[in-house]
Short mmCIF file of C-alpha atoms in Angstrom, two decimals:
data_model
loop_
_atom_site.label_atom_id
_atom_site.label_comp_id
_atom_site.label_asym_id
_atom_site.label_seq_id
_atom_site.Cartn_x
_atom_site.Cartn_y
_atom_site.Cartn_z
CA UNK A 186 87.17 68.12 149.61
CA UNK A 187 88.04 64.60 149.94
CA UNK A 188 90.28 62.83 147.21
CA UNK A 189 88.07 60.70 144.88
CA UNK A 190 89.60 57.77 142.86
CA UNK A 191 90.40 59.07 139.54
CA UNK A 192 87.34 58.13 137.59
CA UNK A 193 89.45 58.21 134.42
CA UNK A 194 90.94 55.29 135.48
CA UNK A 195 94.84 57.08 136.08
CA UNK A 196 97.03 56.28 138.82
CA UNK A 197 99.63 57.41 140.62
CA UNK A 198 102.20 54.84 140.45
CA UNK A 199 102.02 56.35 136.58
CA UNK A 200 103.14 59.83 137.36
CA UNK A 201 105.43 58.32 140.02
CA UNK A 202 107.20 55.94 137.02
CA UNK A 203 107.16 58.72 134.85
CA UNK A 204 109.25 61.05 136.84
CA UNK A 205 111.89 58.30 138.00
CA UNK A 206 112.66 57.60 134.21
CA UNK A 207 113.00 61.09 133.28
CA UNK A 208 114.13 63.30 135.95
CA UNK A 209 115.28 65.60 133.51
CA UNK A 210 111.35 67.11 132.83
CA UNK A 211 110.69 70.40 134.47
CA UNK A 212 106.90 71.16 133.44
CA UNK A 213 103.96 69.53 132.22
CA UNK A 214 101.57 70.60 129.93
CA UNK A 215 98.18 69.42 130.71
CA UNK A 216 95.75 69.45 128.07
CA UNK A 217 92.19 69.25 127.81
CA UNK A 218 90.30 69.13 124.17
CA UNK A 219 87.70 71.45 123.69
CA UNK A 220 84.40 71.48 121.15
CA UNK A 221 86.65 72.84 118.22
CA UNK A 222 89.39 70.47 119.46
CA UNK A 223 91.85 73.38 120.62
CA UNK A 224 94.45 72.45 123.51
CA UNK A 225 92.94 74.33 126.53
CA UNK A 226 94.67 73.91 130.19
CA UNK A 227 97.70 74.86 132.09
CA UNK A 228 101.75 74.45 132.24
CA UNK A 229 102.81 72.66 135.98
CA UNK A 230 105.72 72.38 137.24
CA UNK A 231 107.50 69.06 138.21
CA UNK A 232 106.40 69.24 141.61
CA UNK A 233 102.61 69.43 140.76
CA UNK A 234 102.28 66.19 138.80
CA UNK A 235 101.50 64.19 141.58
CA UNK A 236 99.31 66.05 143.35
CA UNK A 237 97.44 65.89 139.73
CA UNK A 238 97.15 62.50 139.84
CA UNK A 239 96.29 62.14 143.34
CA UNK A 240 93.05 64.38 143.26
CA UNK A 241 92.73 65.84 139.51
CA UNK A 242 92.79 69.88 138.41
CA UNK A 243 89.85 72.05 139.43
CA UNK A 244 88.96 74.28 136.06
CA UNK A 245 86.04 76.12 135.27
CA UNK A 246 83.48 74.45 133.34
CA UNK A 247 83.37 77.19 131.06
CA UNK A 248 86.13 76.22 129.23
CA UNK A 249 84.07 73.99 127.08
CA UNK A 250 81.95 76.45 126.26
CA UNK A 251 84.70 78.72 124.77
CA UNK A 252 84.24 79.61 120.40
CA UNK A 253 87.16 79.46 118.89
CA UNK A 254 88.56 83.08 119.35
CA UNK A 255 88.48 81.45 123.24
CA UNK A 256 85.56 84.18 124.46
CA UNK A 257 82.40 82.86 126.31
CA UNK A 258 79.82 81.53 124.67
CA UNK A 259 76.40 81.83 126.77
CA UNK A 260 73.95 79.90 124.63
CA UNK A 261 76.17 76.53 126.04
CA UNK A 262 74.52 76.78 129.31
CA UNK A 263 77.96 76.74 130.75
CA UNK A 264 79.06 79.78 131.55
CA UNK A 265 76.72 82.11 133.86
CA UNK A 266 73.85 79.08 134.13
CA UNK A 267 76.52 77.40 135.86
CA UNK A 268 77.73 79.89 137.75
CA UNK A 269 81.44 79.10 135.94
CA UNK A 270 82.33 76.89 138.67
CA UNK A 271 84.94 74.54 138.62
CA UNK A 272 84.91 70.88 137.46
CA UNK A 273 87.62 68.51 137.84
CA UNK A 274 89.62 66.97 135.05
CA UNK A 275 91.49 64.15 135.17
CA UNK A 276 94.74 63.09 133.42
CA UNK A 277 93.95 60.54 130.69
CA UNK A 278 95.55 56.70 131.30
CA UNK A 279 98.85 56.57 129.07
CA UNK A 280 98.84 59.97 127.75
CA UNK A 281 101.87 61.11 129.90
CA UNK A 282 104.86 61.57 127.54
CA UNK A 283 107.51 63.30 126.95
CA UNK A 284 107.81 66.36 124.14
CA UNK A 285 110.57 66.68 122.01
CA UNK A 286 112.65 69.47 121.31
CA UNK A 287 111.93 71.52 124.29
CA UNK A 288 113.84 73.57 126.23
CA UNK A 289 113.68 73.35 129.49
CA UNK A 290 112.11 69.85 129.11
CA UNK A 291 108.88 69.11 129.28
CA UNK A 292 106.45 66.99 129.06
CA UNK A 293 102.63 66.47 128.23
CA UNK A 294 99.29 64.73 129.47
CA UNK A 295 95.81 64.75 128.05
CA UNK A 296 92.93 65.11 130.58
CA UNK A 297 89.23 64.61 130.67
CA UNK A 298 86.52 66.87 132.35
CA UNK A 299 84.26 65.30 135.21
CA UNK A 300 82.26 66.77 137.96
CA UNK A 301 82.90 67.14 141.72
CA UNK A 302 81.17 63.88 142.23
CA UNK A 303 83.31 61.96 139.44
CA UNK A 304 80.48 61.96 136.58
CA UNK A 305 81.29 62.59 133.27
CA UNK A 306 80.93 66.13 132.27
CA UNK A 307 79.03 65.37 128.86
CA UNK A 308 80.41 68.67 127.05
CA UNK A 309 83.73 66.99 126.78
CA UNK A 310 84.40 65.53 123.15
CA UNK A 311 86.58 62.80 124.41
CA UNK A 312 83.06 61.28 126.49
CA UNK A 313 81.09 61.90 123.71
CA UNK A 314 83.35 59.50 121.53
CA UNK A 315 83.63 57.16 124.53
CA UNK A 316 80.02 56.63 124.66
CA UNK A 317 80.03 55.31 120.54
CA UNK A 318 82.72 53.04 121.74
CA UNK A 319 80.61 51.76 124.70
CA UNK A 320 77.90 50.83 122.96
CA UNK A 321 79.32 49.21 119.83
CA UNK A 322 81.22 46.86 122.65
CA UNK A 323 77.93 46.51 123.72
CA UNK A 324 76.78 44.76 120.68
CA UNK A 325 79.78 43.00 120.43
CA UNK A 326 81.74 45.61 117.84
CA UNK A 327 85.06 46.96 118.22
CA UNK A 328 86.24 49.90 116.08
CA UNK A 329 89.54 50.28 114.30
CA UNK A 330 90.82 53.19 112.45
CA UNK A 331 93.91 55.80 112.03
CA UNK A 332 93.34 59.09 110.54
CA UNK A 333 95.11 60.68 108.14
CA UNK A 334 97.39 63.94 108.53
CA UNK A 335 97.26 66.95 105.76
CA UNK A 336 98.48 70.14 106.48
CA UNK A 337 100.66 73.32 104.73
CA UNK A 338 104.11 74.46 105.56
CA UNK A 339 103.76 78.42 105.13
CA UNK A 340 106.22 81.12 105.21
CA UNK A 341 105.79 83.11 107.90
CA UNK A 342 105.38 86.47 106.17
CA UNK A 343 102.83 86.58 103.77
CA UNK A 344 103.57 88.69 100.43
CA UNK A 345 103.00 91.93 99.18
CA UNK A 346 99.46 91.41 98.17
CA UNK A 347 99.02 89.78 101.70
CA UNK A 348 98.59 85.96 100.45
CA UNK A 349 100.15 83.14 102.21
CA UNK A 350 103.24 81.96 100.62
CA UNK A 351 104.53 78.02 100.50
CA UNK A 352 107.49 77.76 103.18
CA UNK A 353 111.20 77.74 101.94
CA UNK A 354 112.92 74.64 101.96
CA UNK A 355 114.19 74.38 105.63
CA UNK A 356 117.36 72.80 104.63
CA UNK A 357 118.61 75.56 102.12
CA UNK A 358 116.05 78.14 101.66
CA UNK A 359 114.93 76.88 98.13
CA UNK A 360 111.15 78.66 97.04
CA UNK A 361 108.54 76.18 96.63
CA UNK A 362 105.90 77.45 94.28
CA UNK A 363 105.27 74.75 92.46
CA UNK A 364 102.25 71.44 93.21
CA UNK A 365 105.07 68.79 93.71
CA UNK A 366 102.72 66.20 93.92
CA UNK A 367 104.17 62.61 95.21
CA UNK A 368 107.71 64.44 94.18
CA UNK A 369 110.35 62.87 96.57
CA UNK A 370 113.37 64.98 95.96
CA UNK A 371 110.68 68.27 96.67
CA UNK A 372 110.63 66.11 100.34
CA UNK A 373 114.10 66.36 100.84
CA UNK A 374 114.17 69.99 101.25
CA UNK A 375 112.48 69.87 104.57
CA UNK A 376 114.15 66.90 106.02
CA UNK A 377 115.74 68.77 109.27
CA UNK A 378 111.98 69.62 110.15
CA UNK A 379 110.26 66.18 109.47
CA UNK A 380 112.81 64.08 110.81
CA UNK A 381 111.81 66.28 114.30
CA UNK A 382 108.00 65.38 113.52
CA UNK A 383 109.14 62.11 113.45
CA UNK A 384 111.37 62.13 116.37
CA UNK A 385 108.66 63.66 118.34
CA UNK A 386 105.99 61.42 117.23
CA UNK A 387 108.24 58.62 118.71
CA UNK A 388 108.57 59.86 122.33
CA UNK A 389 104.86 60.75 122.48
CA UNK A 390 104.37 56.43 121.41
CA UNK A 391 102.74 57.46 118.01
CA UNK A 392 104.20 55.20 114.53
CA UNK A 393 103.72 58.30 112.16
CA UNK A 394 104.42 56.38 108.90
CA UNK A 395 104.40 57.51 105.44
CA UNK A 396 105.06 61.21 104.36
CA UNK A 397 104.04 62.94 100.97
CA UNK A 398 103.90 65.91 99.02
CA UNK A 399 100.26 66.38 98.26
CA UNK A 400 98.35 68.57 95.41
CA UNK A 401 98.98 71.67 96.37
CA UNK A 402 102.18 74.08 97.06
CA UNK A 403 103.82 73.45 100.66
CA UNK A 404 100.98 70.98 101.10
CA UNK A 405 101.77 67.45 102.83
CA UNK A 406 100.58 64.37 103.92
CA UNK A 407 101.28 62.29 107.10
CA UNK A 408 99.84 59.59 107.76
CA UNK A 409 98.98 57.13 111.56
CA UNK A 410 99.55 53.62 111.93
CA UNK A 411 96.08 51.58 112.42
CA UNK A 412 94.70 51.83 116.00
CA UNK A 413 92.87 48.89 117.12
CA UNK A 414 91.29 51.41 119.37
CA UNK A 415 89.61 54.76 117.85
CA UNK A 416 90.18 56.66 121.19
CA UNK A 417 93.93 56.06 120.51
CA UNK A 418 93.85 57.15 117.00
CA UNK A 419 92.14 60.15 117.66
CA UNK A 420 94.40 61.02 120.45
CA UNK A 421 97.14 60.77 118.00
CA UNK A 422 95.89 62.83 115.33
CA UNK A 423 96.02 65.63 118.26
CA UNK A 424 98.94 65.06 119.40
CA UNK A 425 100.40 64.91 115.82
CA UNK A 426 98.72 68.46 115.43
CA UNK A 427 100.60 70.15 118.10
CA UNK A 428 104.06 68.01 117.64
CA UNK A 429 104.34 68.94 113.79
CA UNK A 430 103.02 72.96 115.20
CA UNK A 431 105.74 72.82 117.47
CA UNK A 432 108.19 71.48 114.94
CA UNK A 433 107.70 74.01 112.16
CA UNK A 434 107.88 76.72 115.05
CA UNK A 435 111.18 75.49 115.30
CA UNK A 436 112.34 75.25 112.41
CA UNK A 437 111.36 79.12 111.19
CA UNK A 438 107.92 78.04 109.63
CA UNK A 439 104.07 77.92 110.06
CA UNK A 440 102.11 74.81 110.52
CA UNK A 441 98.92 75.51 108.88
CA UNK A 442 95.83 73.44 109.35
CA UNK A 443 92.76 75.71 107.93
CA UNK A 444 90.59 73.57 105.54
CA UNK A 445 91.09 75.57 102.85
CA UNK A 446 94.23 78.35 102.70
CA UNK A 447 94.73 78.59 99.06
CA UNK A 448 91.88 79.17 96.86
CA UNK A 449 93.53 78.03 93.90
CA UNK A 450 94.56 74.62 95.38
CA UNK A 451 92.99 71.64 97.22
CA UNK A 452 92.24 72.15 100.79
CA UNK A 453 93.60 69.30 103.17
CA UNK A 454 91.10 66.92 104.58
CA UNK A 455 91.54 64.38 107.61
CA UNK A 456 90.33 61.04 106.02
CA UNK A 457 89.18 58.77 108.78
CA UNK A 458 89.97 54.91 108.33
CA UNK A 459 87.40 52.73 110.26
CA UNK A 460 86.29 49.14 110.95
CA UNK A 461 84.80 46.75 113.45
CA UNK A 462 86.05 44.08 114.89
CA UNK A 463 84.32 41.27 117.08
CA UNK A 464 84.75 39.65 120.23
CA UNK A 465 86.95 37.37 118.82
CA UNK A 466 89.20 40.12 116.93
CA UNK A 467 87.56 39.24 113.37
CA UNK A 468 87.18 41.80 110.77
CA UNK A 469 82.97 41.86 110.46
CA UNK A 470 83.59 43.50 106.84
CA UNK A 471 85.63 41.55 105.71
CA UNK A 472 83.63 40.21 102.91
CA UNK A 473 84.20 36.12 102.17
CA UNK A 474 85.47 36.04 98.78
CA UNK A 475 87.14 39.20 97.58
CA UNK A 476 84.81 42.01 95.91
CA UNK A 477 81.21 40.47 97.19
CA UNK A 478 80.79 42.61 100.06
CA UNK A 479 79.40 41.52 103.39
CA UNK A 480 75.61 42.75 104.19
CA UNK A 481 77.49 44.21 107.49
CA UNK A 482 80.02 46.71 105.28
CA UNK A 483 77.19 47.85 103.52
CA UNK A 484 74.32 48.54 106.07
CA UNK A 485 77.57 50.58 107.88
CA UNK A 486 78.19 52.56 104.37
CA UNK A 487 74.26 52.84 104.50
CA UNK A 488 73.97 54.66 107.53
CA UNK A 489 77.37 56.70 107.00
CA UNK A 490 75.12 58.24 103.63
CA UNK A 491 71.70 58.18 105.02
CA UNK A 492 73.22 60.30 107.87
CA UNK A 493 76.09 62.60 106.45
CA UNK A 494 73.73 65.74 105.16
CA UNK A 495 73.00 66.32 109.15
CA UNK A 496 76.13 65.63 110.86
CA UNK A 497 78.33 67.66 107.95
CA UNK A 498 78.47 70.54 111.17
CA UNK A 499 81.26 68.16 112.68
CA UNK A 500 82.82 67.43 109.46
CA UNK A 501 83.53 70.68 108.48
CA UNK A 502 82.73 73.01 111.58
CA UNK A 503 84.65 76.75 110.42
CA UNK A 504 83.63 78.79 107.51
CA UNK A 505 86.54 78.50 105.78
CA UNK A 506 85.79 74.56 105.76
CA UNK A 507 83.25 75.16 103.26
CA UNK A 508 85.75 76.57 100.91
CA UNK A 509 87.21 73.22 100.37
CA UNK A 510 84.12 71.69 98.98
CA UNK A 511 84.39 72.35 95.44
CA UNK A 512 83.86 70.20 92.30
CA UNK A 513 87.30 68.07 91.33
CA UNK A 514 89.51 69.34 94.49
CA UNK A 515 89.51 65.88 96.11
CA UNK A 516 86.88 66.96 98.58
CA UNK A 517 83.46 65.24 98.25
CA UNK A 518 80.71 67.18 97.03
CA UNK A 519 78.18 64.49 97.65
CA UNK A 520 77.39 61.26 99.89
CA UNK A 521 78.58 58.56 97.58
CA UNK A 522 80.34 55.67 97.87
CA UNK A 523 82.77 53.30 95.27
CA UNK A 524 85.63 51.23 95.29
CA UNK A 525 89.02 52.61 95.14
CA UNK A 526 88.06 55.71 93.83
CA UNK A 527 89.03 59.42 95.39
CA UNK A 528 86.22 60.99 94.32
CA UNK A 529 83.69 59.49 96.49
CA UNK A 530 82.43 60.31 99.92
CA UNK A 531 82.96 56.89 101.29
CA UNK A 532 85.35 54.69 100.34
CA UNK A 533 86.66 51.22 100.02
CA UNK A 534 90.23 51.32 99.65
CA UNK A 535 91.88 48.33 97.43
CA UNK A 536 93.71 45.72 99.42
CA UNK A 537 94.08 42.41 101.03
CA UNK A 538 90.80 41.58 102.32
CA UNK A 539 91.52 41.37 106.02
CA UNK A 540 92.29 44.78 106.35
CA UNK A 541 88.44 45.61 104.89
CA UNK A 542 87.60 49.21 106.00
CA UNK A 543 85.86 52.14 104.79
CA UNK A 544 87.48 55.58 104.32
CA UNK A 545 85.08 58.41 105.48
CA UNK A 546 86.63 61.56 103.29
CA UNK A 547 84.65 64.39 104.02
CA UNK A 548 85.96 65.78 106.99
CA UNK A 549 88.42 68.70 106.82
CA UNK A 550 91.80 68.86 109.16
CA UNK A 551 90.07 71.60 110.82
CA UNK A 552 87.67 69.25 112.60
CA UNK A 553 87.53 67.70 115.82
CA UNK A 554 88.30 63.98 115.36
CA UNK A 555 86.56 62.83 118.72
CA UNK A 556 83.46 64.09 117.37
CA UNK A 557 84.40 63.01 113.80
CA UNK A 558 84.75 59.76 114.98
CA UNK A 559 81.48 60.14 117.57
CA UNK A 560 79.40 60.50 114.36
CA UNK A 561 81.23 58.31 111.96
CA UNK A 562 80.47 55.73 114.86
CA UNK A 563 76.73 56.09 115.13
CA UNK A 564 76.55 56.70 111.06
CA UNK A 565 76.93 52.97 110.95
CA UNK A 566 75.26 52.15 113.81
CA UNK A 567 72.37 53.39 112.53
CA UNK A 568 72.92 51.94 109.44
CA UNK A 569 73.28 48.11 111.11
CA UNK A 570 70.62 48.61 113.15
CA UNK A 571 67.95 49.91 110.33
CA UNK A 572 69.96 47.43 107.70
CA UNK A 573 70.48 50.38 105.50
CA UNK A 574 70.69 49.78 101.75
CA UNK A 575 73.53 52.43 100.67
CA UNK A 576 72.41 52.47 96.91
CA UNK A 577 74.46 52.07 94.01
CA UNK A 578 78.44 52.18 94.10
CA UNK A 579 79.18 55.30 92.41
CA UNK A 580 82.14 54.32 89.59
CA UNK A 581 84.12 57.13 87.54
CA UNK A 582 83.79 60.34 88.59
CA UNK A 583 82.25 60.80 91.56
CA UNK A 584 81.63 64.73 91.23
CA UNK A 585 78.61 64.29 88.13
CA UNK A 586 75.30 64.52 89.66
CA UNK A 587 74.06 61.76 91.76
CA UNK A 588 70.34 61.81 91.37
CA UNK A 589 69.86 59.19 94.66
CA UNK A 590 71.98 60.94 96.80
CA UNK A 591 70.49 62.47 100.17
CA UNK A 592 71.16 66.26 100.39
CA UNK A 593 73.56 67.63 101.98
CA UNK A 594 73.93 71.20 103.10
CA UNK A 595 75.56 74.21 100.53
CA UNK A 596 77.02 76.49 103.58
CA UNK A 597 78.05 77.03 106.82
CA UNK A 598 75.06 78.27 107.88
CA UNK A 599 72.42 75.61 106.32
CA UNK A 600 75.03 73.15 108.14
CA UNK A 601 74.32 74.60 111.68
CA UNK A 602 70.40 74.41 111.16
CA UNK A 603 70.42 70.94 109.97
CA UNK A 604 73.09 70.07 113.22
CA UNK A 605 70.55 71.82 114.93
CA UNK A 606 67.41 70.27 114.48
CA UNK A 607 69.03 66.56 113.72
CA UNK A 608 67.82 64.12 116.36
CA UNK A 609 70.65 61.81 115.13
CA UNK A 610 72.76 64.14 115.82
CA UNK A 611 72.05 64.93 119.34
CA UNK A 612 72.09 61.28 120.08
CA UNK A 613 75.55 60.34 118.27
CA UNK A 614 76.86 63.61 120.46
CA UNK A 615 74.88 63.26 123.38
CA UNK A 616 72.09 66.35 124.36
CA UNK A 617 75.30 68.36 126.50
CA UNK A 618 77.56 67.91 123.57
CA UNK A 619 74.93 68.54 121.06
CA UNK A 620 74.01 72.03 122.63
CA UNK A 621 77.16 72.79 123.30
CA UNK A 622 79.17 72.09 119.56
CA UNK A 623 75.70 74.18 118.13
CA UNK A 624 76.22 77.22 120.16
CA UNK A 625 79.39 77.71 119.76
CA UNK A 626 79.16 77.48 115.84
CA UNK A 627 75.85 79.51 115.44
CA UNK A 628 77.95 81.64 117.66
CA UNK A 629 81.03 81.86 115.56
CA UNK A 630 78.88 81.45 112.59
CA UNK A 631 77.22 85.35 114.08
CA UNK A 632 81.05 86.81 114.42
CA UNK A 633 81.97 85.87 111.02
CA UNK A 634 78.47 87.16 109.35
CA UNK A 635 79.00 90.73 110.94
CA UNK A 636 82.59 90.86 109.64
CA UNK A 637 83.71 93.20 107.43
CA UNK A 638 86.35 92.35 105.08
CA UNK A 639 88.94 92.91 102.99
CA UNK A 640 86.08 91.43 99.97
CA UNK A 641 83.80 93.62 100.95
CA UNK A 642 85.79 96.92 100.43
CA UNK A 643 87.05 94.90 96.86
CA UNK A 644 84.32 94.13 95.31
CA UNK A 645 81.82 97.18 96.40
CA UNK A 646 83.83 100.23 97.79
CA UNK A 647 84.04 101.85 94.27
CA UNK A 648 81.46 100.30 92.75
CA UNK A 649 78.15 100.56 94.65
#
């Protein structure tokens, strides 16, 4: 087949750049982001980065349509419909970096799935987020944001009751059994393993900024310097994901990033920071004396509410994400909204005024921040366009009944019905994307329901 120009807009002269300063990478990992926003792709060799560039990767398209055990799901309409041809994905414009830590070296790109003909392939989350971005520029808007990082450090063993364990202290082996919360000396013990997060975050271009010891055991917090564009920040919450993976692999530990691994502790979330600029680089929500809020922040927190009960799918797509919705665990249990206050789903974090943005707080770490962001995007473009009122700012304690509040669903499964049949939903996705997140989650949602566990032989082997 004929080269085509890389319709991701990539060029040679970048791979060619790339290999001339660092002639001391032997592989490449190429990456491509799937519906649950696992790395799928392949390891090349030095040799093959060009030809990558030149004319793309042929892969099959059904590797979108994978669940998240990585088996076939048919309901996509991408496996067998399709015959599981091949597509062709592109590397990704400034994603070529180098990892840390590796031996041999290596390095990594991102890529993006088109078809034969240079279209968009639709199924891809990365399109589906670009299309948000495309038509907010269209009106003029410009989204910001930076998400933020929480994850565990576990032991790699789990204990004699089979429960996962808080990881040693990397630096001398110290236990850590105890909450720690905001404790810096607790930090100290894994130094030697964040200082390579850190290292590693600054050879893949990423300012990872402030670290913490969260509110549960072995639990942390990382968090991303503001992105003027939301395709970089979400790009660098997943590459964040697999440096600090790769890091605690290392280092003798386990990276976890479930929702919700301890069920005596808060889960770990992946707040998403957002706001929209203008042409002109203006904040729009940036209110004009401090506290009276502009009609534009509003109508955005409008639609964020009026639209979070259906799109709560992306937010929290696993079954154990619905674990971490629980009353006073610093998950949101309802779509509300206040002023500096945690316990809200939607936020307005104190601070100088020209840094105005809302804090979107119910999606788990488990989620897929292209389509987080997708749907955060059109949340508030809906709520501009229909001048949504967003109700009453919720003050105290956001987890007492809120009367006003739109529903939102109670499971898992209530949560893939309402993705299902949401017409917003489809639209903030796209129809591919749509079908294709759905399936895979009614799919997984089928595995999990047919399951027997370890509960089930508990609570009813002797009993029943």
């Amino acid at each position: 087949m004929t080269d085509l120009p890389s319709p991701s807009g990539s060029t040679l002269a970048e791979a060619e750049a790339f290999l001339a300063a660092h002639p001391e990478i032997e592989a490449f990992d190429i990456v491509l982001h799937d519906a649950n926003g696992i790395g799928r792709g392949k390891i090349i060799r030095r040799h093959e980065l060009s030809g990558f560039y030149k004319s793309g990767r042929h892969l099959p398209i059904s590797i979108l349509g994978l669940d998240i055990c990585g088996e076939d799901v048919h309901e996509t309409g991408l496996i067998w419909d399709q015959g599981d041809g091949d597509l062709r994905a592109w590397p990704i414009p400034g994603t070529l970096k180098p990892l840390h830590n590796t031996q041999p070296p290596r390095g990594e790109v991102f890529m993006s799935m088109y078809d034969l003909e240079g279209n968009k392939m639709t199924s891809d989350p990365r399109h589906a987020l670009q299309r948000q971005v495309d038509a907010l520029a269209a009106e003029g808007l410009h989204p910001a944001g930076a998400f933020e990082l929480e994850f565990f450090l576990l032991a790699n063993e789990r204990d004699a009751n089979g429960k996962m364990v808080p990881a040693r202290d990397v630096l001398d082996g110290r236990p850590s059994s105890k909450t720690e919360v905001y404790s810096v000396d607790h930090l100290h013990g894994m130094l030697p393993l964040f200082s390579d997060i850190y290292a590693g975050a600054a050879k893949a271009g990423i300012m990872a900024e402030t670290m913490i010891s969260e509110y549960a055991p072995g639990q942390y917090e990382l968090t991303l310097h503001y992105r003027a564009d939301v395709m970089q920040a979400a790009d660098d919450l997943m590459r964040l994901k697999r440096i600090v993976r790769a890091q605690a692999r290392a280092h003798g530990v386990t990276a976890c990033f479930m929702a919700k691994p301890n069920e005596d502790y808060a889960g770990s979330g992946m707040h998403f920071h957002v706001s929209l600029q203008d042409d002109a680089g203006r904040n729009v929500f940036m209110e004009a004396q401090e506290g009276q809020w502009s009609d534009t922040i509003l109508h955005a927190l409008g639609g964020m509410r009026a639209t979070m009960g259906e799109s709560m799918l992306v937010f929290a797509p696993h079954a154990n994400s619905w674990r971490r919705f629980a009353s006073q665990s610093y998950a949101p249990v309802s779509p509300t909204w206040g002023v500096n206050n945690r316990s809200v789903a939607l936020r307005i974090p104190a601070g100088d005024i020209k840094a105005r943005r809302i804090e979107h707080r119910p999606a788990g770490v488990d989620a897929n921040p292209y389509l987080v962001a997708a749907t955060v995007l059109a949340g508030l473009r809906h709520g501009l366009r229909g001048k949504i009122d967003p109700g009453p700012e919720t003050t105290g304690n956001g987890y007492a009944d809120a009367p006003d509040a739109p529903p939102i669903p109670v499971d898992w499964r209530q949560a893939i019905e309402a993705a299902k049949a949401s017409a917003f939903l489809k639209d903030a996705l796209g129809e591919d994307m749509h079908r294709t997140f759905t399936a895979i989650k009614a799919a997984e949602y089928a595995r999990v329901a047919r399951t027997v566990s370890e509960v089930d032989f508990d609570l009813y082997l002797h009993t029943v």
